Coordinates of C-alpha atoms and ligand atoms in Angstrom, one line a residue:
M171 CA 82.7 85.9 87.2
F172 CA 81.3 89.4 87.5
K173 CA 80.4 89.3 83.9
R174 CA 78.6 86.1 84.3
I175 CA 76.8 87.4 87.2
F176 CA 75.7 90.6 85.2
I177 CA 74.4 88.7 82.1
N178 CA 72.4 86.3 84.3
F179 CA 70.9 89.4 86.4
K180 CA 70.3 90.9 83.2
K181 CA 68.1 87.6 82.1
I182 CA 66.3 88.2 85.0
S183 CA 65.8 91.8 84.9
G184 CA 62.4 92.0 82.7
P185 CA 59.1 91.8 84.4
S186 CA 59.6 89.4 87.2
N187 CA 57.4 87.0 89.3
D188 CA 57.9 86.6 93.1
N189 CA 60.5 83.8 92.4
Q190 CA 62.5 86.1 90.1
K191 CA 62.1 89.2 92.7
G192 CA 63.9 86.7 95.4
M193 CA 66.6 85.8 92.7
K194 CA 67.2 89.3 91.9
K195 CA 67.3 90.1 95.5
T196 CA 70.1 87.4 96.5
L197 CA 71.9 88.5 93.7
V198 CA 72.3 92.2 94.9
I199 CA 72.9 91.1 98.4
F200 CA 75.8 88.9 96.7
L201 CA 77.1 91.4 94.9
F202 CA 77.3 93.8 97.7
V203 CA 78.9 91.3 99.8
I204 CA 81.5 90.7 97.0
L205 CA 82.1 94.3 96.5
A206 CA 82.2 95.0 100.3
T207 CA 84.8 92.0 100.9
S208 CA 87.2 93.2 98.0
L209 CA 87.2 96.7 99.1
Y210 CA 87.9 95.8 102.9
S211 CA 90.6 93.4 101.5
Q212 CA 92.4 96.1 99.7
Q213 CA 92.2 98.6 102.4
D214 CA 93.8 95.8 104.7
Q215 CA 96.3 95.1 102.4
G216 CA 97.1 98.8 102.0
E217 CA 97.3 99.2 105.6
H218 CA 99.7 96.2 106.1
N219 CA 102.0 97.4 103.0
Y220 CA 102.4 100.6 104.9
F221 CA 104.6 98.8 107.6
I222 CA 107.2 97.6 104.8
T223 CA 109.4 100.4 103.9
H224 CA 112.6 99.8 101.4
T225 CA 113.9 102.8 100.1
R226 CA 114.7 106.3 101.3
E227 CA 112.0 107.8 98.7
E228 CA 109.4 105.8 100.5
L229 CA 110.5 106.7 103.7
I230 CA 110.3 110.5 102.8
S231 CA 107.2 110.3 101.2
K232 CA 105.6 108.6 104.4
L233 CA 107.4 111.3 106.6
V234 CA 106.0 114.1 104.5
D235 CA 102.4 112.6 104.8
L236 CA 102.5 112.8 108.6
P237 CA 100.6 115.5 110.3
C238 CA 103.9 116.9 111.3
N239 CA 104.7 119.6 108.8
I240 CA 107.8 117.6 107.5
K241 CA 108.8 118.6 103.8
P242 CA 110.6 116.5 101.2
D243 CA 113.6 118.6 101.4
D244 CA 114.2 119.1 105.0
P245 CA 117.5 118.2 106.4
I246 CA 117.5 115.0 109.1
K247 CA 118.0 117.2 111.9
T248 CA 114.8 119.3 110.7
I249 CA 112.9 116.3 110.4
L250 CA 113.8 114.8 113.8
N251 CA 113.1 118.2 115.3
K252 CA 109.6 118.2 113.9
L253 CA 108.9 114.4 114.9
E254 CA 110.1 115.6 118.4
V255 CA 107.7 118.5 118.8
F256 CA 105.0 116.4 117.3
L257 CA 105.5 113.8 120.0
D258 CA 105.9 116.0 122.9
N259 CA 102.5 117.6 122.4
F260 CA 100.9 114.3 121.4
Q261 CA 98.0 113.8 123.9
P262 CA 97.1 109.8 124.0
A263 CA 93.5 109.3 123.8
S264 CA 91.5 106.8 125.7
D265 CA 90.4 105.1 122.8
Y266 CA 94.1 103.8 122.4
P267 CA 95.0 102.4 125.8
D268 CA 98.4 101.7 124.7
D269 CA 99.2 105.2 123.3
I270 CA 100.8 106.5 126.7
Y271 CA 103.4 103.4 126.4
A272 CA 103.8 103.9 122.2
K273 CA 104.4 107.5 122.8
A274 CA 107.1 106.8 125.5
A275 CA 108.6 104.2 123.5
N276 CA 108.7 106.2 120.2
M277 CA 110.4 108.9 122.5
Q278 CA 113.1 106.6 123.4
A279 CA 113.4 105.6 119.5
L280 CA 113.8 109.3 118.9
I281 CA 116.9 109.8 121.1
S282 CA 118.5 107.1 119.6
V283 CA 118.0 108.2 116.1
K284 CA 119.1 111.7 117.4
Q285 CA 122.3 110.2 118.8
G286 CA 123.1 108.4 115.2
G287 CA 121.6 105.4 116.3
Y288 CA 118.5 102.8 115.3
G289 CA 115.2 104.2 115.9
I290 CA 113.8 101.6 118.3
G291 CA 112.7 102.1 121.9
S292 CA 111.2 100.1 124.7
V293 CA 109.5 100.3 128.1
L294 CA 108.9 98.2 131.1
I295 CA 105.5 98.3 132.5
D296 CA 104.7 96.9 136.1
S297 CA 101.2 95.4 136.9
D298 CA 99.8 98.7 137.7
G299 CA 100.3 100.0 134.3
K300 CA 103.1 102.3 135.6
I301 CA 106.2 102.6 133.3
I302 CA 109.6 101.5 135.6
A303 CA 112.0 101.6 133.0
A304 CA 112.7 102.8 129.6
A305 CA 115.9 102.2 126.9
H306 CA 116.5 102.5 123.5
N307 CA 118.8 100.8 121.3
S308 CA 122.3 101.6 121.4
Q309 CA 124.1 99.2 119.1
I310 CA 125.8 101.9 116.7
Q311 CA 126.4 104.5 119.5
K312 CA 128.4 101.6 121.9
H313 CA 129.5 99.3 119.1
R314 CA 128.0 96.5 120.6
S315 CA 125.8 93.6 118.5
D316 CA 123.5 92.9 121.5
L317 CA 122.2 96.1 122.5
H318 CA 118.7 96.1 121.0
A319 CA 116.4 98.5 123.0
E320 CA 114.6 95.6 124.7
M321 CA 118.0 94.0 125.5
T322 CA 119.5 97.0 127.0
L323 CA 116.1 97.8 128.8
L324 CA 116.4 94.4 130.5
T325 CA 120.0 94.2 131.2
N326 CA 119.7 97.8 132.9
F327 CA 116.5 96.7 135.1
E328 CA 118.3 93.5 136.0
S329 CA 121.0 95.5 137.5
S330 CA 119.1 97.9 139.1
H331 CA 118.1 98.2 142.7
K332 CA 114.6 98.5 142.0
A333 CA 114.7 95.0 140.4
K334 CA 115.0 93.1 143.6
K335 CA 111.3 93.2 144.3
Y336 CA 110.2 92.2 140.9
I337 CA 112.6 89.4 140.3
N338 CA 112.9 85.7 141.6
L339 CA 116.7 84.8 140.8
Y340 CA 116.5 85.7 137.3
V341 CA 112.8 85.2 136.4
Y342 CA 110.5 88.1 136.7
K343 CA 107.5 87.8 138.6
P344 CA 104.1 87.9 136.8
G345 CA 102.7 91.2 135.8
L346 CA 105.7 92.8 134.0
T347 CA 105.5 94.0 130.3
V348 CA 107.9 94.7 127.8
F349 CA 106.3 97.4 125.3
S350 CA 108.4 98.0 122.5
S351 CA 108.0 100.6 119.8
A352 CA 108.3 97.6 116.9
E353 CA 107.5 94.0 117.3
P354 CA 110.6 92.4 119.0
C355 CA 113.2 90.3 116.9
P356 CA 114.1 86.8 117.8
M357 CA 116.6 87.6 120.0
C358 CA 115.0 90.2 122.0
F359 CA 111.4 87.9 121.9
I360 CA 113.3 84.9 123.5
R361 CA 115.0 87.1 126.0
I362 CA 111.7 88.7 127.2
N363 CA 110.4 85.4 127.6
T364 CA 113.3 83.9 129.4
A365 CA 113.0 86.6 131.9
G366 CA 109.4 85.9 132.2
A367 CA 107.8 89.1 131.1
D368 CA 104.7 89.6 128.6
T369 CA 105.5 91.3 125.1
R370 CA 103.6 94.1 123.6
Y371 CA 104.4 96.3 120.7
C372 CA 103.3 99.6 118.8
T373 CA 104.0 98.7 114.9
P374 CA 104.1 95.2 113.3
G375 CA 107.3 93.9 111.8
P376 CA 105.9 92.0 108.7
E377 CA 109.5 91.4 107.6
D378 CA 111.2 90.6 111.0
G379 CA 108.9 90.5 113.9
M380 CA 109.1 87.1 115.9
V381 CA 105.6 87.6 117.8
T382 CA 104.0 86.6 114.9
R383 CA 106.2 83.5 114.1
I384 CA 106.2 81.9 117.4
S385 CA 105.4 78.5 115.5
C386 CA 108.7 78.8 113.7
L387 CA 110.5 78.3 117.3
P388 CA 111.6 75.0 118.6
L389 CA 109.2 73.3 120.6
S390 CA 110.5 74.2 124.0
W391 CA 110.7 77.9 123.3
Q392 CA 107.2 77.8 121.6
E393 CA 106.0 76.3 125.0
M394 CA 107.7 78.8 127.0
A395 CA 106.3 81.6 124.9
M396 CA 103.0 80.3 125.1
K397 CA 103.1 80.9 128.8
H398 CA 103.3 84.5 128.3
K399 CA 101.2 87.3 126.3
S400 CA 102.5 88.4 123.1
E401 CA 100.4 90.8 121.5
I402 CA 100.4 94.1 119.6
G403 CA 99.1 96.8 121.6
K404 CA 96.0 99.1 121.1
C405 CA 97.7 101.8 119.5
S406 CA 96.6 104.7 117.2
P407 CA 97.5 104.6 113.8
I408 CA 99.5 107.6 113.9
M409 CA 101.7 106.1 116.6
Q410 CA 102.1 103.2 114.8
K411 CA 103.1 104.9 111.7
I412 CA 105.8 107.1 113.7
A413 CA 107.0 103.8 115.4
H414 CA 107.5 102.2 111.9
L415 CA 109.1 105.1 110.2
L416 CA 111.7 105.6 113.2
F417 CA 112.4 102.1 112.8
Y418 CA 113.1 102.6 109.3
S419 CA 114.9 105.8 109.8
Y420 CA 118.5 104.6 109.3
L421 CA 117.4 104.9 105.4
L422 CA 117.7 108.5 105.6
D423 CA 121.6 108.7 105.8
N424 CA 121.8 104.9 105.3
R425 CA 123.7 104.5 108.9
G426 CA 125.0 101.4 110.0
P427 CA 127.3 98.8 108.9
K428 CA 128.7 99.0 105.5
Ligands
LIG660 ZN1 115.9 92.8 119.1

């Protein structure tokens, strides 16, 4: 297509009248739009691809690219310590209003990874934007199939005394949001909706997240999900990347059931 456009452009690139000048201008604009769209789409694809990691090598390469001074040969403990130092010192900026929650959720995720577990964390936010509970995945630590971060968060919260003012029987009053380091899985997304909270998350789960697959749910669950807000948070790229890499940190030592 580009060749044909170029030939046509050449045909009219000699001495030109007003009509031909107009055509040239249109062609130049057309070419510019095509080029810009192509570049944007490549960049978008690149960003999207970042959030898919299948091998330890890919994971290490992305960890080394973070501004955390991680080296390819660093032992796992050193990698985790460097991530911890970075997260501890990270100052959320107003450009990304959800970074304060992303930082808290990522720190929860890191606690789990340091314990030998999976790197997912979540926090519960009240209607004033205050974090009122926090939890991390503990499936490996406690040998329990249900202890995803969001499940633990809600179970612990519902069992606590402070939950009374936020809950009607078992359904939360409006205004509570579960913020997760990663896009919630089907089990957690349904639990959050059953509880009546909104869902927000830091890093997309292109291969496993349920928020972007609401249309796959049975109709009544879809209807329930549509009653609540479910969205990706306004987080900085660095928080998104760290959330993603913590999620896939099990590749570092191939932890989990064999
Ligand atoms: Zn889950």
